[in-house]
Short mmCIF file of C-alpha atoms in Angstrom, two decimals:
data_model
loop_
_atom_site.label_atom_id
_atom_site.label_comp_id
_atom_site.label_asym_id
_atom_site.label_seq_id
_atom_site.Cartn_x
_atom_site.Cartn_y
_atom_site.Cartn_z
CA MET A 106 68.51 284.25 7.03
CA ASP A 107 65.53 281.73 8.48
CA VAL A 108 62.85 283.75 9.53
CA GLY A 109 60.37 281.71 11.60
CA GLY A 110 57.25 282.07 14.25
CA THR A 111 59.96 282.12 17.12
CA SER A 112 63.00 283.53 16.05
CA VAL A 113 65.17 285.04 13.40
CA ARG A 114 68.35 283.04 12.40
CA ALA A 115 71.06 284.15 10.19
CA ALA A 116 74.42 283.22 9.18
CA VAL A 117 77.13 284.28 6.79
CA ILE A 118 77.75 281.33 4.18
CA ASP A 119 80.48 280.96 1.69
CA THR A 120 80.50 279.88 -1.72
CA ARG A 121 81.25 276.13 -0.07
CA GLY A 122 78.02 276.08 2.09
CA SER A 123 80.22 276.74 4.98
CA ILE A 124 78.92 278.89 8.17
CA LEU A 125 81.28 281.57 8.79
CA ASP A 126 79.00 283.51 11.34
CA THR A 127 75.75 283.41 13.11
CA ALA A 128 73.54 285.97 14.80
CA ARG A 129 69.76 285.56 15.95
CA VAL A 130 66.83 287.57 17.58
CA GLY A 131 63.40 286.95 18.52
CA THR A 132 60.75 287.10 15.77
CA PRO A 133 58.39 290.54 16.90
CA SER A 134 54.84 290.16 16.12
CA ASP A 135 54.73 293.54 14.48
CA GLU A 136 55.39 293.82 10.84
CA GLY A 137 57.34 296.73 10.99
CA ALA A 138 59.44 295.72 14.24
CA LEU A 139 59.75 292.23 12.11
CA GLU A 140 61.65 294.31 9.63
CA ASP A 141 63.52 296.47 11.78
CA ALA A 142 64.76 292.98 13.48
CA ILE A 143 65.74 291.18 10.00
CA SER A 144 67.60 294.76 8.83
CA GLY A 145 69.23 294.92 12.01
CA VAL A 146 70.60 291.43 11.99
CA ILE A 147 71.84 291.86 8.67
CA ASP A 148 73.89 295.09 9.35
CA GLU A 149 75.21 293.56 12.49
CA LEU A 150 76.99 290.59 10.36
CA HIS A 151 77.37 292.68 7.31
CA ASN A 152 79.49 295.21 9.50
CA ARG A 153 81.58 291.90 10.53
CA HIS A 154 81.94 290.78 7.04
CA ASP A 155 81.93 293.59 4.24
CA ASP A 156 82.25 290.96 1.20
CA VAL A 157 78.70 289.94 2.01
CA MET A 158 77.15 289.81 -1.76
CA ALA A 159 73.57 289.13 -1.24
CA VAL A 160 70.74 288.30 1.35
CA GLY A 161 68.41 285.02 0.96
CA LEU A 162 65.40 284.97 3.18
CA SER A 163 64.11 281.46 4.00
CA VAL A 164 60.43 282.47 5.26
CA ALA A 165 57.64 280.12 6.78
CA GLY A 166 54.86 281.01 4.47
CA PHE A 167 53.49 281.48 0.97
CA VAL A 168 56.02 283.42 -1.17
CA ALA A 169 55.17 284.58 -4.42
CA ASN A 170 56.98 283.15 -7.64
CA ASP A 171 58.77 286.18 -8.20
CA ARG A 172 60.66 285.73 -4.68
CA ARG A 173 59.58 289.26 -3.93
CA THR A 174 56.18 288.99 -2.10
CA VAL A 175 55.15 287.26 1.15
CA MET A 176 51.72 286.36 0.51
CA PHE A 177 50.60 284.68 3.76
CA ALA A 178 52.58 283.48 6.60
CA PRO A 179 50.38 282.01 9.34
CA HIS A 180 53.13 282.90 12.23
CA LEU A 181 54.53 285.86 10.74
CA ALA A 182 52.62 289.72 10.07
CA TRP A 183 53.15 289.71 6.66
CA ARG A 184 50.11 289.85 4.32
CA ALA A 185 50.83 290.47 0.79
CA ALA A 186 54.00 292.32 1.39
CA PRO A 187 56.68 293.24 -0.63
CA VAL A 188 59.29 291.96 1.72
CA ALA A 189 62.34 291.84 -0.75
CA ASP A 190 62.22 295.31 -1.83
CA ARG A 191 61.44 296.83 1.68
CA ILE A 192 64.69 294.97 3.17
CA ALA A 193 66.60 295.52 0.41
CA LYS A 194 66.23 299.00 0.60
CA ARG A 195 67.09 299.14 4.32
CA VAL A 196 70.26 297.11 3.96
CA ASP A 197 71.31 297.76 0.47
CA LEU A 198 71.95 294.33 -0.98
CA PRO A 199 69.95 292.20 -3.15
CA VAL A 200 67.48 290.23 -1.27
CA THR A 201 65.71 286.92 -2.47
CA LEU A 202 62.80 285.18 -0.90
CA GLU A 203 61.92 281.75 -0.60
CA HIS A 204 59.61 279.35 1.40
CA ASP A 205 61.61 277.71 4.19
CA ALA A 206 61.22 273.94 2.96
CA ASN A 207 62.27 274.83 -0.28
CA ALA A 208 65.38 276.73 1.01
CA ALA A 209 66.11 273.38 3.08
CA ALA A 210 65.64 271.50 0.03
CA LEU A 211 68.02 273.41 -2.09
CA GLY A 212 70.54 273.58 0.82
CA GLU A 213 70.41 269.61 1.08
CA HIS A 214 70.87 269.45 -2.68
CA ARG A 215 73.57 271.78 -2.91
CA PHE A 216 75.54 270.84 -0.19
CA GLY A 217 73.76 267.83 1.92
CA ALA A 218 71.96 264.45 1.57
CA ALA A 219 70.41 265.16 -1.81
CA ARG A 220 73.70 266.47 -3.55
CA GLY A 221 73.37 265.99 -7.42
CA ALA A 222 70.21 264.44 -7.46
CA ARG A 223 67.92 264.89 -10.60
CA VAL A 224 64.52 264.86 -8.98
CA ALA A 225 64.55 265.12 -5.07
CA ALA A 226 61.89 265.75 -2.29
CA LEU A 227 62.51 267.29 1.11
CA VAL A 228 59.85 266.13 4.07
CA ALA A 229 60.38 268.60 7.09
CA ILE A 230 58.83 266.95 10.11
CA GLY A 231 58.18 269.05 13.07
CA THR A 232 55.23 270.78 14.71
CA GLY A 233 53.54 269.78 11.20
CA ILE A 234 55.13 269.02 7.76
CA GLY A 235 56.56 271.27 5.51
CA ALA A 236 58.23 270.00 1.81
CA GLY A 237 60.12 270.96 -0.87
CA LEU A 238 60.86 269.37 -4.18
CA LEU A 239 63.51 269.97 -6.77
CA LEU A 240 63.11 268.97 -10.24
CA ASP A 241 66.47 268.68 -12.51
CA GLY A 242 67.90 270.50 -9.70
CA GLU A 243 65.63 273.74 -9.73
CA ILE A 244 62.90 274.21 -7.03
CA TYR A 245 59.48 273.40 -8.07
CA ARG A 246 56.89 276.38 -6.65
CA GLY A 247 54.14 275.19 -8.82
CA ALA A 248 51.91 277.83 -10.68
CA TYR A 249 51.24 280.31 -8.16
CA GLY A 250 54.63 279.45 -5.59
CA VAL A 251 52.99 277.42 -2.96
CA ALA A 252 53.52 273.69 -4.22
CA PRO A 253 54.00 271.50 -2.54
CA GLU A 254 51.82 271.57 0.52
CA LEU A 255 52.43 267.49 0.81
CA GLY A 256 51.35 267.88 4.81
CA HIS A 257 48.13 268.60 3.98
CA LEU A 258 47.10 265.53 1.33
CA THR A 259 44.25 263.89 3.10
CA VAL A 260 45.58 260.52 4.37
CA VAL A 261 42.45 259.72 6.48
CA PRO A 262 39.19 261.10 5.28
CA GLY A 263 37.04 262.50 7.86
CA GLY A 264 40.28 262.03 10.42
CA ARG A 265 41.97 264.41 12.98
CA ALA A 266 41.06 268.03 12.45
CA CYS A 267 44.06 270.09 10.92
CA PRO A 268 44.57 273.97 11.81
CA CYS A 269 44.15 274.35 7.96
CA GLY A 270 40.74 273.65 7.96
CA LYS A 271 40.66 270.19 6.66
CA TYR A 272 40.51 266.79 8.31
CA GLY A 273 42.98 263.68 8.45
CA CYS A 274 45.96 265.34 6.96
CA TRP A 275 49.05 263.72 6.53
CA GLU A 276 50.77 265.93 9.09
CA ARG A 277 47.83 264.91 11.82
CA TYR A 278 49.28 261.54 11.60
CA CYS A 279 52.81 262.24 11.10
CA SER A 280 54.48 265.09 12.74
CA GLY A 281 55.87 265.92 16.44
CA THR A 282 52.20 267.16 16.93
CA ALA A 283 50.71 263.88 15.64
CA LEU A 284 53.35 261.52 17.86
CA ALA A 285 51.77 263.26 21.19
CA ALA A 286 48.26 263.10 19.93
CA THR A 287 48.55 259.42 19.11
CA ALA A 288 50.23 258.76 22.46
CA ILE A 289 47.41 260.47 24.17
CA GLU A 290 44.77 258.47 22.44
CA LEU A 291 46.58 255.35 23.25
CA LEU A 292 46.76 255.94 26.84
CA ALA A 293 43.07 256.46 27.19
CA ARG A 294 42.78 253.29 25.07
CA TYR A 295 44.77 251.06 26.70
CA PRO A 296 45.36 252.12 30.47
CA GLY A 297 48.05 250.73 32.59
CA GLN A 298 50.03 249.45 29.81
CA SER A 299 52.65 252.66 30.09
CA THR A 300 55.46 252.80 32.18
CA VAL A 301 56.77 256.50 31.61
CA LEU A 302 53.98 258.21 29.73
CA ALA A 303 51.12 257.85 32.08
CA GLY A 304 52.79 259.44 35.30
CA GLN A 305 53.50 262.52 32.99
CA MET A 306 49.83 262.33 31.82
CA SER A 307 48.17 262.20 35.37
CA ALA A 308 50.34 265.03 36.47
CA ASP A 309 50.25 267.31 33.75
CA PRO A 310 48.34 266.29 30.32
CA GLY A 311 49.93 269.24 28.64
CA SER A 312 53.05 268.05 29.04
CA ILE A 313 53.01 265.04 26.68
CA THR A 314 54.93 266.28 23.72
CA GLY A 315 56.22 264.46 20.41
CA ARG A 316 59.76 264.88 21.92
CA ARG A 317 58.86 263.42 25.21
CA VAL A 318 56.99 260.36 23.70
CA ALA A 319 60.25 259.77 21.53
CA GLY A 320 62.12 259.89 24.96
CA ALA A 321 60.01 257.25 26.37
CA ALA A 322 59.99 255.14 23.60
CA ARG A 323 63.64 254.91 23.83
CA ASP A 324 63.27 254.09 27.42
CA GLY A 325 60.99 251.49 26.48
CA ASP A 326 57.23 252.51 27.12
CA PRO A 327 55.13 250.40 25.15
CA ILE A 328 52.57 253.17 24.88
CA ALA A 329 55.43 255.18 23.43
CA GLN A 330 56.72 252.62 21.11
CA ARG A 331 53.45 251.87 19.64
CA ALA A 332 52.91 255.54 19.22
CA VAL A 333 56.30 256.01 17.42
CA ALA A 334 54.95 252.52 15.19
CA GLU A 335 52.16 254.83 14.05
CA LEU A 336 54.29 257.60 13.06
CA ALA A 337 56.48 255.29 11.05
CA LYS A 338 53.37 253.38 9.36
CA TRP A 339 52.09 257.17 8.06
CA LEU A 340 55.39 258.43 7.27
CA GLY A 341 55.87 255.14 4.82
CA GLU A 342 52.11 255.72 3.47
CA GLY A 343 52.95 259.22 2.80
CA LEU A 344 56.18 258.97 1.25
CA ALA A 345 54.58 256.23 -1.00
CA LEU A 346 51.85 258.91 -2.13
CA VAL A 347 54.76 261.69 -2.79
CA ALA A 348 56.60 258.86 -4.74
CA ASP A 349 53.77 257.93 -6.80
CA VAL A 350 53.33 261.09 -7.77
CA PHE A 351 56.69 262.82 -8.19
CA ASP A 352 58.96 259.63 -8.57
CA PRO A 353 62.01 261.17 -6.71
CA GLU A 354 65.28 259.47 -6.75
CA ILE A 355 66.16 260.73 -3.16
CA VAL A 356 63.44 261.86 -0.15
CA VAL A 357 65.32 263.87 2.74
CA ILE A 358 63.83 263.69 5.93
CA ALA A 359 64.41 266.72 7.81
CA GLY A 360 63.08 268.66 10.59
CA GLY A 361 62.83 268.40 14.60
CA VAL A 362 61.79 264.79 14.47
CA SER A 363 64.26 263.92 12.22
CA GLY A 364 66.47 263.63 15.02
CA SER A 365 64.81 260.46 16.29
CA ALA A 366 64.93 258.88 12.93
CA THR A 367 66.45 255.63 14.16
CA LEU A 368 63.25 255.14 16.03
CA PHE A 369 61.23 255.24 13.20
CA LEU A 370 63.14 255.51 9.66
CA ASP A 371 63.65 251.52 9.17
CA GLU A 372 60.10 250.43 9.65
CA ALA A 373 58.70 253.92 7.43
CA ARG A 374 60.89 252.49 4.57
CA GLU A 375 59.19 248.81 5.08
CA HIS A 376 55.64 250.52 4.95
CA TYR A 377 56.81 252.86 1.81
CA THR A 378 57.89 249.91 -0.08
CA ALA A 379 54.85 247.86 0.92
CA ALA A 380 52.62 250.77 -0.38
CA ILE A 381 54.19 252.04 -3.59
CA THR A 382 52.67 251.40 -6.66
CA GLY A 383 54.81 248.41 -8.58
CA ALA A 384 57.12 248.29 -5.93
CA ARG A 385 59.11 245.06 -7.36
CA HIS A 386 58.90 246.40 -10.72
CA ARG A 387 60.79 250.04 -10.44
CA PRO A 388 63.59 251.57 -8.63
CA LEU A 389 62.72 252.77 -5.08
CA ALA A 390 63.76 256.30 -3.99
CA ARG A 391 66.51 256.24 -1.55
CA ILE A 392 65.43 257.88 2.02
CA ARG A 393 67.59 259.65 4.07
CA THR A 394 67.75 262.03 7.02
CA ALA A 395 69.02 265.65 6.31
CA HIS A 396 73.02 266.31 6.47
CA LEU A 397 72.74 269.95 7.19
CA GLY A 398 70.12 269.73 10.13
CA ASP A 399 68.68 272.86 11.40
CA ASP A 400 71.07 274.84 9.26
CA ALA A 401 69.92 273.58 5.94
CA ALA A 402 67.24 276.40 5.62
CA VAL A 403 69.74 279.34 6.04
CA VAL A 404 72.10 277.61 3.70
CA GLY A 405 69.93 277.21 1.04
CA ALA A 406 68.67 280.63 1.31
CA ALA A 407 72.21 282.06 0.82
CA ALA A 408 72.75 279.56 -2.05
CA LEU A 409 69.73 281.02 -3.50
CA ALA A 410 70.50 284.50 -3.13
CA LEU A 411 74.06 283.86 -4.69
CA GLU A 412 72.57 282.00 -7.92
CA ALA A 413 70.14 284.89 -7.94
CA THR A 414 72.61 287.52 -8.18
CA SER A 415 74.84 285.55 -10.49
CA VAL A 416 71.68 285.40 -13.53
#
């Protein structure tokens, strides 16, 4: 299951990573109602597949290292909540929790773009940036379960304000939200240069989204193309920082923005190569888009749950 701020997505996954069945419900804002919804979806799928062995919950929030407790989730009701034990008691199945980006990284490592890699990083670019890291095939969670928060690396000191309370975070310059913000700044700086976005901006300033900027870039809008080039620059710069610290053999780009990767990924690779330390004297990480798409987190959560029951 992938428990996000908008919806709870569930799937029955076999040992080969194939999806056999799916279900989805909206995400309630109340803690008890959220757990009712999760349990109800599990029961629905379990009734259709009586050989289900375990449940993996992928959560957009901080998960403790014991993978039993959600410490904090900005878009969910849980605070220091023993979610795994509560859900396990309701559905009479073993339950394992994991951060959503970690689960996606595991899914791509077991069945997707990072399969077989010894050191792999996943960067999920959507509204913000989520990240997962695997060392020797195992998820790295840090001392307290919250690593790696790559989206909140400072890339521009004193830069754009971030909801986390800091300024200049990577995700403020490399995300769907950032793509829209950059386009709006460029429209103000270069009036008259846009062929598509300017009309949208004048009609409804709130209509400028990352998805619309990407679409305008495909249609040849020069402002949108400049905004995408800025995203490519910051993606490459940020990946160079990640590579200097973790030295991965592969980086998987996931999340909603990855669907527009043909617009920016080649240019991002060039920025990455230019920014990384000692580029001419070391192997460089392969940078690929995710193979499993939106299913990576549910597939990874299922794989993690199965592995936990086998220990």
